[in-house]
Amino acid sequence: MRYSWDTYPLHPAVDAFIKHDPVTNELISCPTHIDAIPEFINTHGFTVEKRQVLYTVLKNQTQALHLDIPQVNENIERIKAPTTYTVTCGHQLVLWSGPLFVWTKIAHCIAICKRLQIQFPQYQFVPVFWLAAEDHDTAEIQTVHVFGKRYHWPVTGNGPVGELIPNSELNNCRINLQNAIQGMPFADAFNAALNDFQNSKHLSQAVQGLLYRFFGSEGLVCIDANRAELKQLFKNQLKADILHQETIKASLQTMQLWQSKQWKPVIGFRPCNIFYIFENTRKRIDKTPTGFELSDKSKFWTTSEMELEIDSNPERFSPNALLRPLYQQYILPNIMYVAGPQELAYWLQLKSVFKHYNISFPLLSLRYMQIPLSAKTIRYLHKLNLQPIDTFKTEQALLTAVTCNDPLTLHAVEWNATFKSRIEDLGQRIYHVDASLKPAFEAETHKYLKGIERLISKSNAKIKSNATQFQQQINNIKNAVFPQHQIIERTEHPAQWYLLEGPDFIKQLIMRCEQLEGEIVFYATARHNTES
C-alpha cells in the first residue's frame, strides 16, 4: 500500500514543499520533476579540477578498503567525465550502518539513478552516500536493534566519529549478534560483514565497507569528505563564513520568508558555522570582539591568524549541519539530494545562502519510507478493518474507530428514548379507543422493556469483551510498527530482514522506490518467529 507523505506529521515547510505550495518556489531551485534534470545540468557546471580532486579522494578511499567491486570502480572512473552527475544522500555513522531507513534512503538514490540513466542515456548518474564522518555526537550512533534486541556500543569522545576505532566493546556486540542469528538463511553473509566491520581501521572505513558489501553491486559510491584535498577546494567559503560572517547575513532573505509563514527554524544560523578539529576533538568556533576562540576557550586567533590557519590547515575546519550542504554541493557534481523529513526542513532554510556563495542548489526529494508488515500484523489489520496508514493514529483513536465500526455496538440510550416515545404514542391511541386497557398495556410494556434491557446488557458485556480483544490486537499492531515507541524504520536494523531474504531484500527496497519523490510504502515481508 502506498501513501503520500502528507499523511505523516511533517514540519510545515516540508509539508508545503511536498504539496507544491507556490511559496516554496522561493526556497528551491525548481520543483523536483524528471523534466527539470536536463535544464539543471545545462545551467549548473562543475569544473574539471574539482572532478579530478574528487576522483582521487574516492579512488584512495576505496583502495584503502581493499575492495574490488567492478560497479563501484566503474562509477568512480565515471566521476572524471563532464557528463557524470551524482544523486546523493547521507547519514551519521551509526553502528553497523544504522536502522532500516538508512538503507531505504540509499535504495531511493540508486532507483533514481537507474531511472535517470534510462531517461537520459547521454549522461551518467552515480548514487553517492555521504558519510557524516565529522560529526562528534557519539550518543546518536551507539545503538541499534535487531529482532527487537538492543545492541549498544558505549563509545565516548568529542572528536569526529569517523575516526573512532572498533574496540573490545564493539566486538562484544558483534559476538552477541552473531550468536543470536546462528542458523538463519543468510547469516554467513552478514557475519562476514560484521567481521569486516570489526576489523576496520576506523568507523568511517567500517561503514563504507559494510555499505559496499550490500550496495556495491548497484554502483553505490561512499564518500568521507573529511579530507584536506576537498577542504582545500572550500577554503574561500570557510573564510567568508568565519572571517566575515557571510553565511548568517546571507540567510536573512530566506529566513524572512520563514518568519512570514511563522515556521520555526530546524537549526539556527550562527555568526560562525564552522567547527575546529584538533587533537581528536571537534569544537565550535565563536566570534569575539577581538578575534575568534573555541567554545571552551582553549584556543584564540586574531583575524590574521585565523586566515593563516585556514590557508595552512583547511582540514581542521568542519562545517556544521547548515554549512555542510554547501560544502557537499561544492565538491560533488550533484543534481539531487534525497533527504529525510528533518534534513529537508533545514535544506529549505538555505536557498539564499547558496545563492550568495554561487553554489548550485540541487533538486530535493523527500525520501521513501518503507514499513515492513509481518503476516500476523496484516491479519490483525484485516480483522479490525483498518488500513496500514491507520497505524500512525493513537491507540485510543484506533480503538474508537474499531468499536464504532462494531456491528454489535448499540446506542442504548438513544434507542430507549426513541422506543419509549413510540410506545407512549401507541398507548395514547389505544386508550383513546378503550381506556380500560391502560393497566394491561402498561404491564405488557414494562415486561417487554425489561426483556430488551436484559438483552442490551448481555450485548454490552459482549462489546466490552470485544473491546478488550480489540485493545490487545491494536497494541500488537502498534508494537509491531512502533517498537520502542518509535517507527520501525528508525529503530530496527535491516539485518533482521536481510538475514531472512538475502540480496532479494535489497532488490525489493530499490524496486519499491518507483518515483523521484518519495512515498510511504507498507509491504508484506518475511519475519522472524519472535514477531509481535
PDB file of N, CA and C in Angstrom, residues 22 75 133 145 149 204 212 271 296 315 322 333 351 362 367 369 403 409 427 447 469 487 527:
ATOM      1  N   PRO A  22       3.136  27.140  -3.923  1.00  0.00           N
ATOM      2  CA  PRO A  22       3.953  28.115  -4.667  1.00  0.00           C
ATOM      3  C   PRO A  22       4.953  28.874  -3.802  1.00  0.00           C
ATOM      4  N   ASN A  75      31.940   3.407 -11.553  1.00  0.00           N
ATOM      5  CA  ASN A  75      31.308   4.689 -11.246  1.00  0.00           C
ATOM      6  C   ASN A  75      32.318   5.726 -10.764  1.00  0.00           C
ATOM      7  N   ALA A 133      31.086  11.798   8.698  1.00  0.00           N
ATOM      8  CA  ALA A 133      32.221  11.314   9.485  1.00  0.00           C
ATOM      9  C   ALA A 133      32.773  12.365  10.432  1.00  0.00           C
ATOM     10  N   HIS A 145      18.791  -1.915  17.052  1.00  0.00           N
ATOM     11  CA  HIS A 145      18.022  -3.077  17.493  1.00  0.00           C
ATOM     12  C   HIS A 145      17.940  -4.079  16.341  1.00  0.00           C
ATOM     13  N   LYS A 149      16.088  -6.839  19.893  1.00  0.00           N
ATOM     14  CA  LYS A 149      17.128  -6.838  20.926  1.00  0.00           C
ATOM     15  C   LYS A 149      18.055  -5.644  20.722  1.00  0.00           C
ATOM     16  N   SER A 204      34.729   5.148   9.967  1.00  0.00           N
ATOM     17  CA  SER A 204      34.426   5.573   8.602  1.00  0.00           C
ATOM     18  C   SER A 204      34.653   4.433   7.620  1.00  0.00           C
ATOM     19  N   TYR A 212      29.351  -0.990   1.004  1.00  0.00           N
ATOM     20  CA  TYR A 212      29.831  -1.525  -0.273  1.00  0.00           C
ATOM     21  C   TYR A 212      29.499  -3.010  -0.406  1.00  0.00           C
ATOM     22  N   PRO A 271      26.884  33.183  13.871  1.00  0.00           N
ATOM     23  CA  PRO A 271      27.868  34.038  13.192  1.00  0.00           C
ATOM     24  C   PRO A 271      28.967  33.217  12.517  1.00  0.00           C
ATOM     25  N   ASP A 296      35.267  26.229  24.171  1.00  0.00           N
ATOM     26  CA  ASP A 296      35.774  26.014  25.536  1.00  0.00           C
ATOM     27  C   ASP A 296      36.922  26.959  25.881  1.00  0.00           C
ATOM     28  N   GLU A 315      41.946  21.264   6.542  1.00  0.00           N
ATOM     29  CA  GLU A 315      41.333  20.020   7.013  1.00  0.00           C
ATOM     30  C   GLU A 315      40.863  20.114   8.455  1.00  0.00           C
ATOM     31  N   LEU A 322      24.317  23.197   8.894  1.00  0.00           N
ATOM     32  CA  LEU A 322      23.776  24.135   7.914  1.00  0.00           C
ATOM     33  C   LEU A 322      24.766  24.455   6.800  1.00  0.00           C
ATOM     34  N   PRO A 333      29.454  16.841  -8.152  1.00  0.00           N
ATOM     35  CA  PRO A 333      28.628  17.249  -9.295  1.00  0.00           C
ATOM     36  C   PRO A 333      27.191  16.755  -9.082  1.00  0.00           C
ATOM     37  N   LYS A 351      18.329  28.481   0.691  1.00  0.00           N
ATOM     38  CA  LYS A 351      18.362  28.939  -0.704  1.00  0.00           C
ATOM     39  C   LYS A 351      19.167  30.226  -0.881  1.00  0.00           C
ATOM     40  N   PRO A 362      20.630  21.957  -5.322  1.00  0.00           N
ATOM     41  CA  PRO A 362      20.151  20.772  -6.052  1.00  0.00           C
ATOM     42  C   PRO A 362      18.635  20.634  -6.014  1.00  0.00           C
ATOM     43  N   ARG A 367      12.696  11.435   0.879  1.00  0.00           N
ATOM     44  CA  ARG A 367      12.979  10.013   0.685  1.00  0.00           C
ATOM     45  C   ARG A 367      11.730   9.139   0.846  1.00  0.00           C
ATOM     46  N   MET A 369       9.714   6.139   2.712  1.00  0.00           N
ATOM     47  CA  MET A 369       9.599   5.426   3.979  1.00  0.00           C
ATOM     48  C   MET A 369       9.000   4.066   3.650  1.00  0.00           C
ATOM     49  N   THR A 403     -14.325   0.173  17.563  1.00  0.00           N
ATOM     50  CA  THR A 403     -15.560  -0.103  18.302  1.00  0.00           C
ATOM     51  C   THR A 403     -16.754   0.572  17.654  1.00  0.00           C
ATOM     52  N   THR A 409     -22.340  -2.799  18.404  1.00  0.00           N
ATOM     53  CA  THR A 409     -22.478  -1.577  19.189  1.00  0.00           C
ATOM     54  C   THR A 409     -23.916  -1.068  19.114  1.00  0.00           C
ATOM     55  N   GLY A 427     -49.707   3.850  23.101  1.00  0.00           N
ATOM     56  CA  GLY A 427     -50.602   3.772  24.260  1.00  0.00           C
ATOM     57  C   GLY A 427     -51.718   4.788  24.176  1.00  0.00           C
ATOM     58  N   LYS A 447     -42.958  -5.299  30.991  1.00  0.00           N
ATOM     59  CA  LYS A 447     -42.367  -6.626  30.812  1.00  0.00           C
ATOM     60  C   LYS A 447     -41.483  -6.658  29.558  1.00  0.00           C
ATOM     61  N   GLN A 469     -10.361  -7.426  23.549  1.00  0.00           N
ATOM     62  CA  GLN A 469      -9.629  -8.121  22.489  1.00  0.00           C
ATOM     63  C   GLN A 469      -9.089  -7.127  21.461  1.00  0.00           C
ATOM     64  N   ILE A 487       8.884   4.637  15.175  1.00  0.00           N
ATOM     65  CA  ILE A 487       8.531   3.901  13.970  1.00  0.00           C
ATOM     66  C   ILE A 487       9.651   2.926  13.609  1.00  0.00           C
ATOM     67  N   ARG A 527       9.328 -12.639   8.304  1.00  0.00           N
ATOM     68  CA  ARG A 527       9.612 -12.116   9.651  1.00  0.00           C
ATOM     69  C   ARG A 527      10.042 -13.244  10.555  1.00  0.00           C
TER      70      ARG A 527
END
